[in-house]
Amino acid sequence: MEIEQIRFVVFLGIFLLMLILESFIQRHPTVDSKKTRLTINLALTGIDILAVRLVFGAAAVAAAKFAGENGWGLFNYLDWPEWIEIIAVIIFLDLMIYIQHILVHVIPFFWQFHVVHHSDLDLDVSSGLRFHPIEILGSMLFKMGLVFALGPSTLAVVIFEGILNGMALFSHSNIILPEKLDRILRFVVVTPDMHRIHHSIEKMETNANFGFNLSIWDRFLGTYIQEAKKEQPEIILGVDQFRTSEELSLKNLLLMPFKAIPKNYSLFPGND
Ligand SMILES: [Zn+2]
Ligand SMILES: [Zn+2]
């Protein structure tokens, strides 16, 4: 099996596992139809995959190969053992994705696209895939820029992408973990309870817990919230501009960035 195929199988495995777990150990009550949301989020994912394929091909991984062959990037000058390079690349890319996430909240133009992700009225494994295709293309471009600057090994990028995808499924899933396990995991990684706070309708809570893989960036850089104001099952999810499933059809999600300019979640003071 090619590494890309392995990645896909692992991805599908985690997706199905979370989907099954959600029906047994559900954490948060739902307000919208799961079937409808699943269909919409997966349709959006299909469009995202097509968009990336059309515009970039194999994108970040191809960029890593190209940078390697042409001797571009920092790591092509450093002669580090591969496993150290892989760990360094994963940690550095994770920090960059954390910063990117803050930027898409801070800059109103980017928020117009990111709001599609936050508009989900419930949160489950499929929410981890719910992004506007233009946001996906934008973050692909950002990652490719990083890859050109870093020149990491192809393997490091494949592993990072795999972890990022897998963790997005885990951290969005609607599953309950034993409190102790959640606390222990949270020292290092983002758990579903931690990320659910980021999807709260409360502005203060939306603008916290930006991490995707490692929870350390939020802790170190002061954007960490341990508990929401409400108990976990009572947290109201989504954004206040869109409260009905009619507003959240596939078509409306695709058009959302061009219609609504919901700036009021921006971190910029004075935009309230
Ligand atoms: Zn966000
Ligand atoms: Zn999210």
PDB file of C-alpha atoms and ligand atoms in Angstrom:
ATOM      1  CA  MET A   1       0.000   0.000   0.000  1.00  0.00           C
ATOM      2  CA  GLU A   2       1.139   3.508  -0.807  1.00  0.00           C
ATOM      3  CA  ILE A   3       1.491   5.890   2.130  1.00  0.00           C
ATOM      4  CA  GLU A   4      -1.447   7.982   0.841  1.00  0.00           C
ATOM      5  CA  GLN A   5      -3.659   4.900   0.801  1.00  0.00           C
ATOM      6  CA  ILE A   6      -2.607   4.014   4.350  1.00  0.00           C
ATOM      7  CA  ARG A   7      -3.475   7.566   5.388  1.00  0.00           C
ATOM      8  CA  PHE A   8      -6.910   7.285   3.814  1.00  0.00           C
ATOM      9  CA  VAL A   9      -7.631   3.936   5.488  1.00  0.00           C
ATOM     10  CA  VAL A  10      -6.532   5.292   8.902  1.00  0.00           C
ATOM     11  CA  PHE A  11      -8.637   8.414   8.342  1.00  0.00           C
ATOM     12  CA  LEU A  12     -11.719   6.381   7.413  1.00  0.00           C
ATOM     13  CA  GLY A  13     -11.112   4.092  10.389  1.00  0.00           C
ATOM     14  CA  ILE A  14     -10.993   6.986  12.859  1.00  0.00           C
ATOM     15  CA  PHE A  15     -14.063   8.581  11.245  1.00  0.00           C
ATOM     16  CA  LEU A  16     -16.130   5.400  11.585  1.00  0.00           C
ATOM     17  CA  LEU A  17     -14.832   4.683  15.090  1.00  0.00           C
ATOM     18  CA  MET A  18     -15.838   8.173  16.287  1.00  0.00           C
ATOM     19  CA  LEU A  19     -19.215   7.874  14.554  1.00  0.00           C
ATOM     20  CA  ILE A  20     -19.895   4.589  16.355  1.00  0.00           C
ATOM     21  CA  LEU A  21     -18.620   5.915  19.712  1.00  0.00           C
ATOM     22  CA  GLU A  22     -20.880   8.959  19.353  1.00  0.00           C
ATOM     23  CA  SER A  23     -23.941   6.719  19.369  1.00  0.00           C
ATOM     24  CA  PHE A  24     -22.805   4.978  22.553  1.00  0.00           C
ATOM     25  CA  ILE A  25     -21.099   7.637  24.649  1.00  0.00           C
ATOM     26  CA  GLN A  26     -22.661  10.881  23.438  1.00  0.00           C
ATOM     27  CA  ARG A  27     -21.501  13.945  25.373  1.00  0.00           C
ATOM     28  CA  HIS A  28     -23.656  16.801  24.142  1.00  0.00           C
ATOM     29  CA  PRO A  29     -27.379  16.768  23.251  1.00  0.00           C
ATOM     30  CA  THR A  30     -28.168  17.552  19.598  1.00  0.00           C
ATOM     31  CA  VAL A  31     -30.460  20.293  18.330  1.00  0.00           C
ATOM     32  CA  ASP A  32     -30.270  19.637  14.587  1.00  0.00           C
ATOM     33  CA  SER A  33     -30.802  16.491  12.493  1.00  0.00           C
ATOM     34  CA  LYS A  34     -27.646  14.384  12.568  1.00  0.00           C
ATOM     35  CA  LYS A  35     -28.455  12.784   9.212  1.00  0.00           C
ATOM     36  CA  THR A  36     -28.878  16.160   7.497  1.00  0.00           C
ATOM     37  CA  ARG A  37     -25.729  17.607   9.053  1.00  0.00           C
ATOM     38  CA  LEU A  38     -23.710  14.514   8.203  1.00  0.00           C
ATOM     39  CA  THR A  39     -24.875  14.710   4.574  1.00  0.00           C
ATOM     40  CA  ILE A  40     -24.071  18.427   4.342  1.00  0.00           C
ATOM     41  CA  ASN A  41     -20.682  18.155   6.056  1.00  0.00           C
ATOM     42  CA  LEU A  42     -19.646  15.194   3.923  1.00  0.00           C
ATOM     43  CA  ALA A  43     -20.876  16.887   0.728  1.00  0.00           C
ATOM     44  CA  LEU A  44     -18.797  19.928   1.686  1.00  0.00           C
ATOM     45  CA  THR A  45     -15.806  17.624   2.245  1.00  0.00           C
ATOM     46  CA  GLY A  46     -16.327  16.154  -1.233  1.00  0.00           C
ATOM     47  CA  ILE A  47     -16.294  19.655  -2.737  1.00  0.00           C
ATOM     48  CA  ASP A  48     -13.169  20.503  -0.682  1.00  0.00           C
ATOM     49  CA  ILE A  49     -11.329  17.414  -1.921  1.00  0.00           C
ATOM     50  CA  LEU A  50     -12.298  18.192  -5.517  1.00  0.00           C
ATOM     51  CA  ALA A  51     -11.220  21.829  -5.151  1.00  0.00           C
ATOM     52  CA  VAL A  52      -7.832  20.845  -3.733  1.00  0.00           C
ATOM     53  CA  ARG A  53      -7.339  18.170  -6.403  1.00  0.00           C
ATOM     54  CA  LEU A  54      -8.237  20.628  -9.157  1.00  0.00           C
ATOM     55  CA  VAL A  55      -6.068  23.458  -7.912  1.00  0.00           C
ATOM     56  CA  PHE A  56      -3.100  21.746  -6.307  1.00  0.00           C
ATOM     57  CA  GLY A  57      -2.941  18.037  -7.022  1.00  0.00           C
ATOM     58  CA  ALA A  58      -1.294  16.300  -4.086  1.00  0.00           C
ATOM     59  CA  ALA A  59      -0.359  19.712  -2.680  1.00  0.00           C
ATOM     60  CA  ALA A  60       1.667  19.813   0.525  1.00  0.00           C
ATOM     61  CA  VAL A  61       3.237  16.405   0.081  1.00  0.00           C
ATOM     62  CA  ALA A  62       4.196  17.235  -3.506  1.00  0.00           C
ATOM     63  CA  ALA A  63       5.628  20.527  -2.268  1.00  0.00           C
ATOM     64  CA  ALA A  64       7.807  18.625   0.208  1.00  0.00           C
ATOM     65  CA  LYS A  65       9.059  16.351  -2.570  1.00  0.00           C
ATOM     66  CA  PHE A  66       9.796  19.334  -4.816  1.00  0.00           C
ATOM     67  CA  ALA A  67      11.578  21.236  -2.038  1.00  0.00           C
ATOM     68  CA  GLY A  68      13.655  18.135  -1.265  1.00  0.00           C
ATOM     69  CA  GLU A  69      14.654  17.514  -4.856  1.00  0.00           C
ATOM     70  CA  ASN A  70      15.640  21.137  -5.337  1.00  0.00           C
ATOM     71  CA  GLY A  71      17.403  21.534  -1.999  1.00  0.00           C
ATOM     72  CA  TRP A  72      14.968  24.195  -0.769  1.00  0.00           C
ATOM     73  CA  GLY A  73      14.207  24.941   2.838  1.00  0.00           C
ATOM     74  CA  LEU A  74      15.875  24.868   6.219  1.00  0.00           C
ATOM     75  CA  PHE A  75      15.891  21.109   6.763  1.00  0.00           C
ATOM     76  CA  ASN A  76      17.701  20.485   3.509  1.00  0.00           C
ATOM     77  CA  TYR A  77      20.638  22.312   5.083  1.00  0.00           C
ATOM     78  CA  LEU A  78      20.410  20.693   8.495  1.00  0.00           C
ATOM     79  CA  ASP A  79      21.656  17.165   8.741  1.00  0.00           C
ATOM     80  CA  TRP A  80      19.384  16.019  11.544  1.00  0.00           C
ATOM     81  CA  PRO A  81      18.418  12.385  12.098  1.00  0.00           C
ATOM     82  CA  GLU A  82      15.113  11.778  10.363  1.00  0.00           C
ATOM     83  CA  TRP A  83      13.090  11.023  13.504  1.00  0.00           C
ATOM     84  CA  ILE A  84      14.202  14.266  15.175  1.00  0.00           C
ATOM     85  CA  GLU A  85      13.350  16.151  12.003  1.00  0.00           C
ATOM     86  CA  ILE A  86       9.901  14.527  11.915  1.00  0.00           C
ATOM     87  CA  ILE A  87       9.162  15.523  15.533  1.00  0.00           C
ATOM     88  CA  ALA A  88      10.481  19.061  14.983  1.00  0.00           C
ATOM     89  CA  VAL A  89       8.407  19.453  11.806  1.00  0.00           C
ATOM     90  CA  ILE A  90       5.241  18.186  13.507  1.00  0.00           C
ATOM     91  CA  ILE A  91       5.655  20.548  16.478  1.00  0.00           C
ATOM     92  CA  PHE A  92       6.539  23.541  14.306  1.00  0.00           C
ATOM     93  CA  LEU A  93       3.724  22.982  11.788  1.00  0.00           C
ATOM     94  CA  ASP A  94       1.296  22.563  14.677  1.00  0.00           C
ATOM     95  CA  LEU A  95       2.333  25.933  16.105  1.00  0.00           C
ATOM     96  CA  MET A  96       1.866  27.494  12.667  1.00  0.00           C
ATOM     97  CA  ILE A  97      -1.614  25.976  12.298  1.00  0.00           C
ATOM     98  CA  TYR A  98      -2.486  27.340  15.740  1.00  0.00           C
ATOM     99  CA  ILE A  99      -1.362  30.821  14.634  1.00  0.00           C
ATOM    100  CA  GLN A 100      -3.273  30.450  11.374  1.00  0.00           C
ATOM    101  CA  HIS A 101      -6.394  29.572  13.369  1.00  0.00           C
ATOM    102  CA  ILE A 102      -6.057  32.742  15.431  1.00  0.00           C
ATOM    103  CA  LEU A 103      -5.629  34.771  12.243  1.00  0.00           C
ATOM    104  CA  VAL A 104      -8.815  33.413  10.677  1.00  0.00           C
ATOM    105  CA  HIS A 105     -10.648  34.617  13.774  1.00  0.00           C
ATOM    106  CA  VAL A 106      -8.888  37.966  14.035  1.00  0.00           C
ATOM    107  CA  ILE A 107      -9.047  39.082  10.408  1.00  0.00           C
ATOM    108  CA  PRO A 108     -12.675  39.712   9.412  1.00  0.00           C
ATOM    109  CA  PHE A 109     -12.100  38.710   5.752  1.00  0.00           C
ATOM    110  CA  PHE A 110     -10.864  35.280   6.816  1.00  0.00           C
ATOM    111  CA  TRP A 111     -13.565  34.929   9.473  1.00  0.00           C
ATOM    112  CA  GLN A 112     -16.194  35.176   6.697  1.00  0.00           C
ATOM    113  CA  PHE A 113     -14.939  31.788   5.484  1.00  0.00           C
ATOM    114  CA  HIS A 114     -14.105  30.258   8.855  1.00  0.00           C
ATOM    115  CA  VAL A 115     -17.623  31.045  10.114  1.00  0.00           C
ATOM    116  CA  VAL A 116     -18.864  28.157   7.930  1.00  0.00           C
ATOM    117  CA  HIS A 117     -16.989  25.813  10.278  1.00  0.00           C
ATOM    118  CA  HIS A 118     -18.415  27.533  13.347  1.00  0.00           C
ATOM    119  CA  SER A 119     -21.994  27.696  12.056  1.00  0.00           C
ATOM    120  CA  ASP A 120     -22.615  24.009  12.821  1.00  0.00           C
ATOM    121  CA  LEU A 121     -25.428  23.842  15.397  1.00  0.00           C
ATOM    122  CA  ASP A 122     -24.132  20.543  16.749  1.00  0.00           C
ATOM    123  CA  LEU A 123     -20.634  19.204  16.929  1.00  0.00           C
ATOM    124  CA  ASP A 124     -19.641  15.725  15.874  1.00  0.00           C
ATOM    125  CA  VAL A 125     -16.964  13.896  13.932  1.00  0.00           C
ATOM    126  CA  SER A 126     -18.285  15.339  10.642  1.00  0.00           C
ATOM    127  CA  SER A 127     -17.837  18.910  11.929  1.00  0.00           C
ATOM    128  CA  GLY A 128     -14.101  18.272  11.796  1.00  0.00           C
ATOM    129  CA  LEU A 129     -14.457  18.212   8.015  1.00  0.00           C
ATOM    130  CA  ARG A 130     -16.824  21.155   7.657  1.00  0.00           C
ATOM    131  CA  PHE A 131     -14.817  23.926   6.020  1.00  0.00           C
ATOM    132  CA  HIS A 132     -15.531  26.234   3.100  1.00  0.00           C
ATOM    133  CA  PRO A 133     -13.505  25.110   0.036  1.00  0.00           C
ATOM    134  CA  ILE A 134     -11.833  28.527  -0.158  1.00  0.00           C
ATOM    135  CA  GLU A 135     -10.643  28.214   3.439  1.00  0.00           C
ATOM    136  CA  ILE A 136      -9.280  24.755   2.607  1.00  0.00           C
ATOM    137  CA  LEU A 137      -7.451  26.145  -0.445  1.00  0.00           C
ATOM    138  CA  GLY A 138      -6.129  29.049   1.631  1.00  0.00           C
ATOM    139  CA  SER A 139      -4.751  26.800   4.360  1.00  0.00           C
ATOM    140  CA  MET A 140      -3.270  24.493   1.716  1.00  0.00           C
ATOM    141  CA  LEU A 141      -1.439  27.487   0.250  1.00  0.00           C
ATOM    142  CA  PHE A 142      -0.232  28.489   3.721  1.00  0.00           C
ATOM    143  CA  LYS A 143       1.015  24.960   4.417  1.00  0.00           C
ATOM    144  CA  MET A 144       2.797  24.816   1.056  1.00  0.00           C
ATOM    145  CA  GLY A 145       4.552  28.076   1.863  1.00  0.00           C
ATOM    146  CA  LEU A 146       5.699  26.589   5.168  1.00  0.00           C
ATOM    147  CA  VAL A 147       6.858  23.427   3.464  1.00  0.00           C
ATOM    148  CA  PHE A 148       8.939  25.428   0.975  1.00  0.00           C
ATOM    149  CA  ALA A 149      10.491  27.397   3.813  1.00  0.00           C
ATOM    150  CA  LEU A 150      11.171  24.321   5.926  1.00  0.00           C
ATOM    151  CA  GLY A 151      12.022  21.709   3.310  1.00  0.00           C
ATOM    152  CA  PRO A 152      10.913  18.837   5.555  1.00  0.00           C
ATOM    153  CA  SER A 153      11.037  15.209   4.443  1.00  0.00           C
ATOM    154  CA  THR A 154       7.980  13.958   2.570  1.00  0.00           C
ATOM    155  CA  LEU A 155       7.413  11.460   5.376  1.00  0.00           C
ATOM    156  CA  ALA A 156       7.289  14.223   8.003  1.00  0.00           C
ATOM    157  CA  VAL A 157       4.586  16.074   6.048  1.00  0.00           C
ATOM    158  CA  VAL A 158       2.573  12.900   5.446  1.00  0.00           C
ATOM    159  CA  ILE A 159       2.709  12.078   9.169  1.00  0.00           C
ATOM    160  CA  PHE A 160       1.757  15.633  10.160  1.00  0.00           C
ATOM    161  CA  GLU A 161      -1.183  15.714   7.736  1.00  0.00           C
ATOM    162  CA  GLY A 162      -2.300  12.317   9.025  1.00  0.00           C
ATOM    163  CA  ILE A 163      -2.149  13.430  12.673  1.00  0.00           C
ATOM    164  CA  LEU A 164      -3.912  16.710  11.869  1.00  0.00           C
ATOM    165  CA  ASN A 165      -6.766  14.946  10.066  1.00  0.00           C
ATOM    166  CA  GLY A 166      -7.115  12.261  12.716  1.00  0.00           C
ATOM    167  CA  MET A 167      -7.039  14.770  15.574  1.00  0.00           C
ATOM    168  CA  ALA A 168      -9.639  16.986  13.860  1.00  0.00           C
ATOM    169  CA  LEU A 169     -12.005  14.008  13.810  1.00  0.00           C
ATOM    170  CA  PHE A 170     -11.279  13.173  17.456  1.00  0.00           C
ATOM    171  CA  SER A 171     -11.491  16.712  18.841  1.00  0.00           C
ATOM    172  CA  HIS A 172     -14.819  17.451  17.100  1.00  0.00           C
ATOM    173  CA  SER A 173     -16.433  14.157  18.053  1.00  0.00           C
ATOM    174  CA  ASN A 174     -19.421  14.170  20.357  1.00  0.00           C
ATOM    175  CA  ILE A 175     -18.041  11.634  22.803  1.00  0.00           C
ATOM    176  CA  ILE A 176     -17.701  11.631  26.552  1.00  0.00           C
ATOM    177  CA  LEU A 177     -14.345  10.717  28.038  1.00  0.00           C
ATOM    178  CA  PRO A 178     -13.784   9.922  31.710  1.00  0.00           C
ATOM    179  CA  GLU A 179     -12.999  13.237  33.404  1.00  0.00           C
ATOM    180  CA  LYS A 180      -9.607  12.018  34.581  1.00  0.00           C
ATOM    181  CA  LEU A 181      -8.612  10.823  31.121  1.00  0.00           C
ATOM    182  CA  ASP A 182      -9.718  14.152  29.637  1.00  0.00           C
ATOM    183  CA  ARG A 183      -7.547  16.039  32.153  1.00  0.00           C
ATOM    184  CA  ILE A 184      -4.500  13.882  31.468  1.00  0.00           C
ATOM    185  CA  LEU A 185      -4.867  14.024  27.676  1.00  0.00           C
ATOM    186  CA  ARG A 186      -5.463  17.774  27.812  1.00  0.00           C
ATOM    187  CA  PHE A 187      -2.001  18.402  29.209  1.00  0.00           C
ATOM    188  CA  VAL A 188      -0.658  17.535  25.782  1.00  0.00           C
ATOM    189  CA  VAL A 189      -3.429  17.269  23.204  1.00  0.00           C
ATOM    190  CA  VAL A 190      -6.753  18.888  22.376  1.00  0.00           C
ATOM    191  CA  THR A 191      -9.716  16.840  23.635  1.00  0.00           C
ATOM    192  CA  PRO A 192     -13.358  17.003  22.459  1.00  0.00           C
ATOM    193  CA  ASP A 193     -14.398  18.894  25.626  1.00  0.00           C
ATOM    194  CA  MET A 194     -11.602  21.417  25.102  1.00  0.00           C
ATOM    195  CA  HIS A 195     -12.450  22.077  21.454  1.00  0.00           C
ATOM    196  CA  ARG A 196     -16.210  22.164  22.113  1.00  0.00           C
ATOM    197  CA  ILE A 197     -15.621  25.325  24.161  1.00  0.00           C
ATOM    198  CA  HIS A 198     -14.131  26.893  21.012  1.00  0.00           C
ATOM    199  CA  HIS A 199     -17.455  26.235  19.245  1.00  0.00           C
ATOM    200  CA  SER A 200     -19.516  27.912  21.973  1.00  0.00           C
ATOM    201  CA  ILE A 201     -21.807  30.761  20.930  1.00  0.00           C
ATOM    202  CA  GLU A 202     -20.157  32.884  23.668  1.00  0.00           C
ATOM    203  CA  LYS A 203     -17.647  35.190  21.993  1.00  0.00           C
ATOM    204  CA  MET A 204     -15.115  34.911  24.803  1.00  0.00           C
ATOM    205  CA  GLU A 205     -15.172  31.150  24.485  1.00  0.00           C
ATOM    206  CA  THR A 206     -15.022  31.112  20.663  1.00  0.00           C
ATOM    207  CA  ASN A 207     -11.880  33.179  20.908  1.00  0.00           C
ATOM    208  CA  ALA A 208     -10.089  30.601  23.033  1.00  0.00           C
ATOM    209  CA  ASN A 209      -8.785  27.040  22.657  1.00  0.00           C
ATOM    210  CA  PHE A 210      -7.461  27.525  19.119  1.00  0.00           C
ATOM    211  CA  GLY A 211      -5.192  24.466  19.176  1.00  0.00           C
ATOM    212  CA  PHE A 212      -5.707  21.590  16.742  1.00  0.00           C
ATOM    213  CA  ASN A 213      -3.287  18.916  17.916  1.00  0.00           C
ATOM    214  CA  LEU A 214      -1.237  20.086  20.889  1.00  0.00           C
ATOM    215  CA  SER A 215      -2.932  21.957  23.714  1.00  0.00           C
ATOM    216  CA  ILE A 216       0.358  23.527  24.834  1.00  0.00           C
ATOM    217  CA  TRP A 217       0.118  26.574  22.541  1.00  0.00           C
ATOM    218  CA  ASP A 218      -3.133  27.705  24.121  1.00  0.00           C
ATOM    219  CA  ARG A 219      -1.673  27.146  27.582  1.00  0.00           C
ATOM    220  CA  PHE A 220       1.602  28.947  26.882  1.00  0.00           C
ATOM    221  CA  LEU A 221       0.144  31.794  24.888  1.00  0.00           C
ATOM    222  CA  GLY A 222      -2.797  32.609  27.155  1.00  0.00           C
ATOM    223  CA  THR A 223      -5.703  31.520  24.979  1.00  0.00           C
ATOM    224  CA  TYR A 224      -6.649  28.511  27.097  1.00  0.00           C
ATOM    225  CA  ILE A 225     -10.015  28.074  28.805  1.00  0.00           C
ATOM    226  CA  GLN A 226     -10.427  25.075  31.056  1.00  0.00           C
ATOM    227  CA  GLU A 227     -14.198  25.264  31.481  1.00  0.00           C
ATOM    228  CA  ALA A 228     -16.965  27.095  29.672  1.00  0.00           C
ATOM    229  CA  LYS A 229     -19.374  29.253  31.666  1.00  0.00           C
ATOM    230  CA  LYS A 230     -22.006  26.571  31.184  1.00  0.00           C
ATOM    231  CA  GLU A 231     -21.649  22.859  31.903  1.00  0.00           C
ATOM    232  CA  GLN A 232     -20.471  20.929  28.816  1.00  0.00           C
ATOM    233  CA  PRO A 233     -23.896  19.507  27.816  1.00  0.00           C
ATOM    234  CA  GLU A 234     -25.465  22.967  28.172  1.00  0.00           C
ATOM    235  CA  ILE A 235     -22.985  24.832  25.978  1.00  0.00           C
ATOM    236  CA  ILE A 236     -24.862  26.420  23.071  1.00  0.00           C
ATOM    237  CA  LEU A 237     -22.941  25.669  19.894  1.00  0.00           C
ATOM    238  CA  GLY A 238     -22.650  27.728  16.729  1.00  0.00           C
ATOM    239  CA  VAL A 239     -22.748  31.455  16.042  1.00  0.00           C
ATOM    240  CA  ASP A 240     -25.600  33.814  16.814  1.00  0.00           C
ATOM    241  CA  GLN A 241     -26.138  34.871  13.163  1.00  0.00           C
ATOM    242  CA  PHE A 242     -27.287  31.429  12.057  1.00  0.00           C
ATOM    243  CA  ARG A 243     -29.646  29.541  14.336  1.00  0.00           C
ATOM    244  CA  THR A 244     -31.858  27.484  11.988  1.00  0.00           C
ATOM    245  CA  SER A 245     -30.999  24.506   9.814  1.00  0.00           C
ATOM    246  CA  GLU A 246     -32.723  26.255   6.860  1.00  0.00           C
ATOM    247  CA  GLU A 247     -29.980  28.875   6.903  1.00  0.00           C
ATOM    248  CA  LEU A 248     -27.375  26.115   6.927  1.00  0.00           C
ATOM    249  CA  SER A 249     -28.106  24.214   3.715  1.00  0.00           C
ATOM    250  CA  LEU A 250     -25.137  23.191   1.571  1.00  0.00           C
ATOM    251  CA  LYS A 251     -25.882  26.025  -0.851  1.00  0.00           C
ATOM    252  CA  ASN A 252     -26.099  28.583   1.935  1.00  0.00           C
ATOM    253  CA  LEU A 253     -22.829  27.361   3.451  1.00  0.00           C
ATOM    254  CA  LEU A 254     -21.072  27.778   0.102  1.00  0.00           C
ATOM    255  CA  LEU A 255     -22.537  31.274  -0.317  1.00  0.00           C
ATOM    256  CA  MET A 256     -22.122  32.305   3.336  1.00  0.00           C
ATOM    257  CA  PRO A 257     -18.766  34.114   2.932  1.00  0.00           C
ATOM    258  CA  PHE A 258     -20.182  36.253   0.136  1.00  0.00           C
ATOM    259  CA  LYS A 259     -23.397  37.183   1.893  1.00  0.00           C
ATOM    260  CA  ALA A 260     -22.745  37.605   5.564  1.00  0.00           C
ATOM    261  CA  ILE A 261     -20.020  39.705   7.053  1.00  0.00           C
ATOM    262  CA  PRO A 262     -20.347  38.648  10.654  1.00  0.00           C
ATOM    263  CA  LYS A 263     -17.524  40.639  12.129  1.00  0.00           C
ATOM    264  CA  ASN A 264     -18.737  40.578  15.661  1.00  0.00           C
ATOM    265  CA  TYR A 265     -16.657  37.543  16.608  1.00  0.00           C
ATOM    266  CA  SER A 266     -13.429  39.223  15.606  1.00  0.00           C
ATOM    267  CA  LEU A 267     -10.856  39.747  18.335  1.00  0.00           C
ATOM    268  CA  PHE A 268     -10.379  43.306  17.149  1.00  0.00           C
ATOM    269  CA  PRO A 269     -11.725  45.695  19.736  1.00  0.00           C
ATOM    270  CA  GLY A 270     -14.460  47.978  18.456  1.00  0.00           C
ATOM    271  CA  ASN A 271     -16.008  45.423  16.121  1.00  0.00           C
ATOM    272  CA  ASP A 272     -18.712  44.440  18.561  1.00  0.00           C
TER     273      ASP A 272
HETATM  274 ZN    ZN B   1     -12.221  28.540  14.954  1.00  0.00          ZN
HETATM  275 ZN    ZN B   2     -13.583  23.232  15.179  1.00  0.00          ZN
END
